[in-house]
Structures are given as structure tokens and as C-alpha cells.
Coordinates of C-alpha atoms in Angstrom, one line a residue:
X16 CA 91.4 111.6 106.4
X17 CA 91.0 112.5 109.9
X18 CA 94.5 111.5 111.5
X19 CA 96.0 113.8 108.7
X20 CA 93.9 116.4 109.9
X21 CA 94.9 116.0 113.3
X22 CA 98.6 115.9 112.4
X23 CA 98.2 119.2 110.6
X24 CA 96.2 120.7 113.6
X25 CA 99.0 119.9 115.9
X26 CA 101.6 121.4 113.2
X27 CA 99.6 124.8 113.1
X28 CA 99.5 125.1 116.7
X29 CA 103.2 124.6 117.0
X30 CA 104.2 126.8 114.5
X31 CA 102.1 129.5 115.1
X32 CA 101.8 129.3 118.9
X33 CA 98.0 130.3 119.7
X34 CA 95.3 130.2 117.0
X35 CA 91.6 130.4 117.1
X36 CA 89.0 128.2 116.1
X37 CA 88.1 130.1 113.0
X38 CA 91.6 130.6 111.8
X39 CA 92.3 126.7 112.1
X40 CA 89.1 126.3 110.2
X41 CA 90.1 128.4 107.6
X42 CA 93.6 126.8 107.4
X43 CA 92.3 123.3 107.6
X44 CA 89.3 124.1 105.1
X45 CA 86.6 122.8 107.7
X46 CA 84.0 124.1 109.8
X47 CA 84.5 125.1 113.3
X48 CA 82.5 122.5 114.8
X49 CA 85.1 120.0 113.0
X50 CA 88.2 121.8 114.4
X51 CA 86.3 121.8 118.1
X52 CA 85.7 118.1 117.8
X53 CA 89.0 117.7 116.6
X54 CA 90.4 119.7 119.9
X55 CA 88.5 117.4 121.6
X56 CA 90.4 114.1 119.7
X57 CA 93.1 115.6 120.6
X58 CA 93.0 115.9 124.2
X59 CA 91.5 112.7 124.8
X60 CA 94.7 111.7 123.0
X61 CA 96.6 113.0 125.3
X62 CA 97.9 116.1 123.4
X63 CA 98.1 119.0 125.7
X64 CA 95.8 121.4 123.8
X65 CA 94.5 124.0 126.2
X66 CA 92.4 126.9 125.3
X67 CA 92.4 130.7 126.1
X68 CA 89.3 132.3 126.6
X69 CA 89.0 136.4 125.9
X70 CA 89.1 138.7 123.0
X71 CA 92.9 137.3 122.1
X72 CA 92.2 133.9 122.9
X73 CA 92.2 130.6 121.0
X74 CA 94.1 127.3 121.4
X75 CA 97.7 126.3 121.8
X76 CA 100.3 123.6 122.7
X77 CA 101.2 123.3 126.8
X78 CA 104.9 125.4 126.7
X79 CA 107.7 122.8 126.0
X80 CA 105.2 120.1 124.7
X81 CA 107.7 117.8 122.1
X82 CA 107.0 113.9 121.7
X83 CA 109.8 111.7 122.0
X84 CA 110.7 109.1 119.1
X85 CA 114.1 108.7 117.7
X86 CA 115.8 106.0 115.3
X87 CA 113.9 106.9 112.4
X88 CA 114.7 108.2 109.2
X89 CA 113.7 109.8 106.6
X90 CA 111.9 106.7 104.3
X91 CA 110.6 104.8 107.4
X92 CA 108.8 108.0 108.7
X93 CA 107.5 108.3 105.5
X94 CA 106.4 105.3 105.3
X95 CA 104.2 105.1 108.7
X96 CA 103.0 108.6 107.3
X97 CA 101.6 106.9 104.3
X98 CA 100.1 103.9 106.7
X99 CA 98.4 106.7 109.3
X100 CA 96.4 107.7 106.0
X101 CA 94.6 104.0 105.2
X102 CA 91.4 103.3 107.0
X103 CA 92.2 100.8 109.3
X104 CA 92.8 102.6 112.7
X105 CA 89.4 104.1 112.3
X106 CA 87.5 100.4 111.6
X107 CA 89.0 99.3 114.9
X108 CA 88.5 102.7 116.1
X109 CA 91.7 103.9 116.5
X110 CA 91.1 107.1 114.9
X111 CA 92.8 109.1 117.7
X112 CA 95.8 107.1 118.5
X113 CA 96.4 106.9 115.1
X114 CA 96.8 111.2 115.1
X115 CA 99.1 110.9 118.1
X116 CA 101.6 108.2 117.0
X117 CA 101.6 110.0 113.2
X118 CA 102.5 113.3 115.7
X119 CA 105.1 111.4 117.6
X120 CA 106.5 110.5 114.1
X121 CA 106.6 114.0 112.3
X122 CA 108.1 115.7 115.9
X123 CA 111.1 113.2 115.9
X124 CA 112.4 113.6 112.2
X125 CA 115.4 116.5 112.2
X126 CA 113.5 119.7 110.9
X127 CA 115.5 119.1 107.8
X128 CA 113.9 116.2 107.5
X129 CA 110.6 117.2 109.0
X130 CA 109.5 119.5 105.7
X131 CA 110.6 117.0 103.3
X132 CA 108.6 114.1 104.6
X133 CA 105.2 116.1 105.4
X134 CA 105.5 117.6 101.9
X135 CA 106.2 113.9 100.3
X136 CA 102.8 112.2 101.9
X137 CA 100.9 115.0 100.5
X138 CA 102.3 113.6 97.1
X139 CA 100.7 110.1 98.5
X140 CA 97.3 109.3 98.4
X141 CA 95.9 105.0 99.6
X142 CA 92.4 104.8 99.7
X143 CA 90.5 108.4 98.5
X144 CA 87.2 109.0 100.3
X145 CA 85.7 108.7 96.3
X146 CA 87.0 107.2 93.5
X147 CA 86.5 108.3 90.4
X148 CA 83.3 107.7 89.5
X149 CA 82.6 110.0 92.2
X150 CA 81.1 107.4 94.6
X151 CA 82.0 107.8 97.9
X152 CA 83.8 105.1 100.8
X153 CA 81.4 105.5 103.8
X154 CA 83.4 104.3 106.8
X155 CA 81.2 103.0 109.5
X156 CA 80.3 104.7 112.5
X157 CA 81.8 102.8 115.3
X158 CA 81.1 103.5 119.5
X159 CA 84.5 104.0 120.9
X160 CA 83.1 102.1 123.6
X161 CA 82.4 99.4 122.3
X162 CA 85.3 99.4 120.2
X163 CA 87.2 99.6 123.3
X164 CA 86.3 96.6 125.0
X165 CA 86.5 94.4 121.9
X166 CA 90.1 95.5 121.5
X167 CA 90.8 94.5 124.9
X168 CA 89.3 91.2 125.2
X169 CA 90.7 90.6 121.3
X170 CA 94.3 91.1 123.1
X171 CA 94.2 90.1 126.2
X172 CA 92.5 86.8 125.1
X173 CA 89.5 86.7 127.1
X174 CA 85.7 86.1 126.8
X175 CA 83.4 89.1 124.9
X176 CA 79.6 89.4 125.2
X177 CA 78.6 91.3 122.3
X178 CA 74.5 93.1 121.8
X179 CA 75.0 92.0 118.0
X180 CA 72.5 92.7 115.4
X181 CA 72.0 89.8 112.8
X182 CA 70.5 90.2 108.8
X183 CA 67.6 89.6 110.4
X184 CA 67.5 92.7 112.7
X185 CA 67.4 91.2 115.9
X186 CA 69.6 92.1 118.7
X187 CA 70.8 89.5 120.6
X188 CA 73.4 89.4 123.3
X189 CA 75.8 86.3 122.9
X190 CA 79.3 85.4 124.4
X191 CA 82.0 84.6 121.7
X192 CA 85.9 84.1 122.1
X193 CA 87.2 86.2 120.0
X194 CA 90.3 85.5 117.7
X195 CA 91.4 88.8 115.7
X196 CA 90.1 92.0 114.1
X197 CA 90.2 92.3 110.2
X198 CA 88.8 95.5 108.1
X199 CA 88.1 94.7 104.3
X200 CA 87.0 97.9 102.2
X201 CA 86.5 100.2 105.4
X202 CA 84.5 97.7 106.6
X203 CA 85.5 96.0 110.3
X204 CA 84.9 92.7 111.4
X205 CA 85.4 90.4 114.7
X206 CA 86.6 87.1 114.2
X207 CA 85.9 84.4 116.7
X208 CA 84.2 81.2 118.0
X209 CA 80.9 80.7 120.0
X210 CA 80.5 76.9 121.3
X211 CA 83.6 75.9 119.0
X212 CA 82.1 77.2 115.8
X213 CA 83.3 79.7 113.6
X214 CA 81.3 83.2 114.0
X215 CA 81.9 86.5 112.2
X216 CA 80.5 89.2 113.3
X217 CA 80.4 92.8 111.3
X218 CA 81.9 95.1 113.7
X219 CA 79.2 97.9 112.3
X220 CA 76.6 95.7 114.0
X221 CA 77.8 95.5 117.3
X222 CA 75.8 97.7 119.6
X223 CA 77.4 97.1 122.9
X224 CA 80.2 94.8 124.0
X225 CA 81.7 93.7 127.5
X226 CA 85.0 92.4 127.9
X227 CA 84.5 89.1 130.4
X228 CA 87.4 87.9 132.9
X229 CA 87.3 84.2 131.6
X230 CA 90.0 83.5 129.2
X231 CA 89.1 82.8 125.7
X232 CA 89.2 79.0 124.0
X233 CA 91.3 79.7 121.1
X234 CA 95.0 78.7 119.7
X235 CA 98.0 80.5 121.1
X236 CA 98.9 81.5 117.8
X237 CA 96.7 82.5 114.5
X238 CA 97.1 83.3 110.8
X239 CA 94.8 85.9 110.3
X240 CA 94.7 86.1 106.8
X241 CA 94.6 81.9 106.8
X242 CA 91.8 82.3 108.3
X243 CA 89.9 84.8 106.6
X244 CA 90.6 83.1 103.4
X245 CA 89.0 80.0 104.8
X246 CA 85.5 81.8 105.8
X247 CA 85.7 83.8 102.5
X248 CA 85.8 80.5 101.0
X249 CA 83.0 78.9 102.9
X250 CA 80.9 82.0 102.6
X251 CA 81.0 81.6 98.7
X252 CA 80.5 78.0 99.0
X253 CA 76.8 78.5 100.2
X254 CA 73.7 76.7 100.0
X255 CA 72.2 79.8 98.1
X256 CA 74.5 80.2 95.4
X257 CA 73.3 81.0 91.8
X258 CA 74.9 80.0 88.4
X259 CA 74.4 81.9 85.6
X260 CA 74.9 81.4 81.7
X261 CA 75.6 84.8 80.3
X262 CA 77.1 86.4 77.1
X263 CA 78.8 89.9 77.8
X264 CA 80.0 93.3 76.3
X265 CA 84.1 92.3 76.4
X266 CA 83.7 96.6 77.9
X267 CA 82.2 95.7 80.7
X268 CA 83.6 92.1 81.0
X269 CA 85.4 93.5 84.0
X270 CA 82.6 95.2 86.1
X271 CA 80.7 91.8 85.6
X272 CA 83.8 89.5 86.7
X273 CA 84.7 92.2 89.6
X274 CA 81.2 91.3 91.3
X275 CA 80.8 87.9 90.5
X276 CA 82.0 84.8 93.3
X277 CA 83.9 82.9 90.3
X278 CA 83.8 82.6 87.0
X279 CA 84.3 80.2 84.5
X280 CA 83.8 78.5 81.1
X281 CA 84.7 81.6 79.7
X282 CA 84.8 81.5 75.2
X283 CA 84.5 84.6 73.0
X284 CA 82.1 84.4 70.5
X285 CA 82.0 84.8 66.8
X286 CA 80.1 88.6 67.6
X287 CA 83.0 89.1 70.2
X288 CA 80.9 88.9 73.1
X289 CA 82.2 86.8 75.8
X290 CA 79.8 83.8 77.0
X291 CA 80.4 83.0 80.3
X292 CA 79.5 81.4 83.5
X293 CA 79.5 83.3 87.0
X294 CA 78.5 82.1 90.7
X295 CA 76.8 84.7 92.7
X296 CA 75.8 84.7 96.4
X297 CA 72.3 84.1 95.8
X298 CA 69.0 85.1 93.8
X299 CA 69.4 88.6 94.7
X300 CA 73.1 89.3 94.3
X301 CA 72.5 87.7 90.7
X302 CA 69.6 90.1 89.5
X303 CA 71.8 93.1 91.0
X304 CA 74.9 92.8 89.2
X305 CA 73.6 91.8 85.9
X306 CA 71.1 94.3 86.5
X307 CA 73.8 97.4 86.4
X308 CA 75.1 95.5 82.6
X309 CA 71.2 96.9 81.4
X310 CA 72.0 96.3 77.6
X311 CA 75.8 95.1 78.0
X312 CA 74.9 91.8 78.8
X313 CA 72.2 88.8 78.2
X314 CA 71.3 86.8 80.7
X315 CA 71.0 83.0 78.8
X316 CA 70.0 81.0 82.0
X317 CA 68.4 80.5 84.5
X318 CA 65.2 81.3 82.9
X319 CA 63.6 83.0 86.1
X320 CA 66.5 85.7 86.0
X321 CA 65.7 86.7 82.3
X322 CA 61.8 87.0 83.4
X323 CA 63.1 89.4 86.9
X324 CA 65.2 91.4 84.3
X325 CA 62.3 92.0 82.3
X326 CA 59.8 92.6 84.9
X327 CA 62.6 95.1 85.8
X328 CA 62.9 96.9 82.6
X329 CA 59.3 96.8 81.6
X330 CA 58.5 98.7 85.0
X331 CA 60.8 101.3 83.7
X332 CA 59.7 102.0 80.6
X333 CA 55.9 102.0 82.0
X334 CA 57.8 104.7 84.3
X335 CA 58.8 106.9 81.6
X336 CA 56.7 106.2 78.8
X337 CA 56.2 109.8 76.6
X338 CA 53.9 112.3 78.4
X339 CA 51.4 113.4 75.8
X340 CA 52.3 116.9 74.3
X341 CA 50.1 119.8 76.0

């Protein structure tokens, strides 16, 4: 994760004194272009990192740089350590504030202390960039521009105009009050209103944003996760939802329930296949997930899936039907 990066950057540099770009590359098992853009981070952070130019040169802390935190201990350092690794600072793009407050922490413990914490995160790991399958979280690439003026209007409660880009890939710009920011999977999104209605918008999609100096029309106070539960719920509860009828591998009863809106009717059979009924979004969400089953599972209704699944399978096989022997 980045913010550990930038932690251990900052570390280096203060035990060490001056170090140059390749050193910290090699210590930090990037390339050099990371640990420049990283300087960079850093800075902007508002980490006096200076450089030295010259056949001795490289990068180091202004003299008598030290952050100032007390009143924690051991545990509760630890535990903001283990928080600055999670993915959430960078889907509101707070990547950089992030490194500096998980600085601030590490600098304040006692050096005894110091040691025994860093050493215990690296024993911690929330939210590996793969799991272990091998397939990997991609974050989203956020502006920190326009990251920047949703926080603000988000918190200071006013009006946001936002360039947005909808399924259908047309960029539009529209004026929302906004109510909160909630990531989900490393994926961000803005929660608001526009004319009264419910909007939310995929932060991913947001090409440009302007806080406004009219205040928002929202509540003084909101349950966030209230309310994401109650657009989760409407989302499923749409128009194009698809039932299917389906008997199932009990193996891979799991991967079929994990992508699935709800299930239900479930029964084991007499075979010890599991016959069961699952919601999906719509048409396409359906042939997908029963799709990745292939011969783990049997679609039983609708019959237009059973005829896409075939289509499916009979374009593969025409794929790689034997090659006649030269």
C-alpha cells in the first residue's frame, strides 16, 4: 500500500539522514520513478523533504523535523497503523494525508515502543492488492482535484456540480447536494440528492467537480450506513431483475450464492446437488455468473438462459474443435 510506503520512506530518511533515489529504491523494492513521485507525496504533504543535488547528494529530512502527537499507546497506535493500510483514504483520495497522519503516529510512540509497533503491522495485512486466486484489487484512479472539491462541499454542506459520466457514456454536468462519501470493495461513491431524489454517483466517473457556495438541502444529521442499506436495497429491487431455477455442485454452492442478489427455496437433492432459486440484477448479470459454474451447475429455467448458455458453449467448442494432424 502506498501510505505504508510513504511511512517507510520517511523512516529511512530519518534514520539514515541523506539517501538517494536509487538507494531508497532498492530499500523500498520499487523503481525510482515511484520513490520520486513518492518525494513528491510527500512534500505536498507537508513533509519537509528537500533534495541535494551533486555527486553526494540525495534527499533528507529539514534538521529537527519531529511531528507532534502524544497520548497514545502502544495498542491504539497500532491500531491506526492497521487502519492507514485499508483502502479507504485513497477512494476519497486521501492517499497523502493518510502517509502523514500514519507519520505523525509512528514519531510519537517512545522509541521503545516505536520498533515494536512498526514490526507488529508488518505481521498485519486488511485488504491484499490480490487474493489468492491471484486476481488483483484495482483501485480507481481518482483526480485529486476533483476529489478535493467533493470533500469540501460533502463537509461543509454545500451545493456540488459534478461532469458525471452515466452507463450510458455521456457526460453531463448536473448540481447535486451531496450527503456522504462511502467506498465498498475499493470502489468510491457520492451519496446525495438532485431535485429531492436519491442519486448515487460512482466517484470513478466523476470527471470534474465544483464546490458551489449555496448550502446543501439535506438533514443535519445522517446514518450513512442506514442509508446505503436502503439504496442497496432498492437497487436489487429493480425492474430488471431475473429469477432463475437452478440445481448446483454443493463445491461451488458458494461462488454461485456469493454473486447472486438472494437466494431462496434452497433443497438438496437425492444426487446431492442443491436446487435452488437466485435473483440476479438482470439478463446479463444472470448469464455471467452461471456462466463461470460451466459444468457445476444447470440452469432449469428460464428457458432463454439455457439456450444463451448453449450458444455460449457451442461457440467454444466450434473454437477449439481438433486441428487435423499434419
Amino acid at each position: 500500500m502506498r501510505a505504508d510506503r510513504l511511512v517507510s520512506l520517511v523512516l529511512l530518511l530519518r534514520r539514515h539522514g541523506r539517501l538517494s533515489a536509487d538507494t531508497l529504491a532498492r530499500e523500498l523494492e520499487v523503481s525510482t520513478r515511484t520513490v520520486l513521485r513518492d518525494i513528491e507525496a510527500l512534500s505536498t504533504a507537508g513533509v519537509p523533504v528537500y533534495a541535494e543535488r551533486g555527486r553526494h547528494g540525495g534527499f533528507s529530512l529539514l534538521p529537527g523535523f519531529r511531528t507532534e502527537l502524544t497520548g497514545l499507546n502502544h495498542d491504539e497506535a497500532l491500531a491506526l497503523l492497521i487502519a492507514g493500510s485499508r483502502r479507504g483514504a485513497q477512494a476519497f483520495g486521501l492517499g497523502s494525508a493518510l502517509a502523514s497522519a500514519m507519520l505523525k503516529v509512528v514519531d510519537a510512540l517512545p522509541e521503545s515502543y516505536r520498533d515494536t509497533a512498526t514490526a507488529a503491522a508488518q505481521r498485519l495485512l486488511v485488504d491484499p492488492e490480490t487474493d489468492l486466486l491471484a486476481r488483483r484489487m484495482v483501485d480507481e484512479e481518482l483526480s485529486d482535484t476533483v476529489m478535493t472539491e467533493i470533500r469540501r462541499a460533502v463537509l461543509a454542506g454545500h451545493k456540488l456540480r459534478i461532469h458525471y459520466t452515466a452507463v450510458d457514456g455521456k457526460p453531463q454536468w448536473r448540481t447535486v447536494d451531496p450527503i456522504g462519501l462511502v467506498t465498498v470493495r475499493c470502489h468510491g461513491y457520492l451519496l446525495a440528492t438532485r431535485s429531492g431524489e436519491d442519486r448515487t454517483y460512482r466517484l470513478s466517473r466523476v470527471l470534474a467537480a465544483e464546490e458551489l457556495d449555496e448550502p446543501a438541502q439535506r438533514p443535519d444529521r445522517v446514518d450513512l450506513n442506514e442509508a446505503w442499506q436502503e439504496r442497496s436495497t432498492r437497487f436489487r429491487a429493480g425492474a430488471d431483475q431475473v429469477v432463475v431455477l437452478t440445481r448446483v455442485d454443493p463445491a461451488r454452492r458458494e461462488d454461485l450464492v456469493g454473486t447472486a442478489l438472494a437466494v431462496r427455496g434452497e433443497e438438496v437433492r437425492a444426487d446431492g446437488w442443491v436446487r435452488l432459486e437466485a435473483t440476479f440484477q438482470d439478463r446479463r448479470h444472470a448469464e455471467w455468473a452461471l456462466w463461470q459454474l460451466a459444468a457445476n451447475a444447470e440452469v432449469l429455467e428460464p428457458q432463454w438462459l439455457r439456450a444463451r448458455l448453449h450458444e455460449r458453449a457451442a461457440a467454444i467448442t466450434a473454437r477449439y474443435v481438433a486441428l487435423p494432424e499434419r
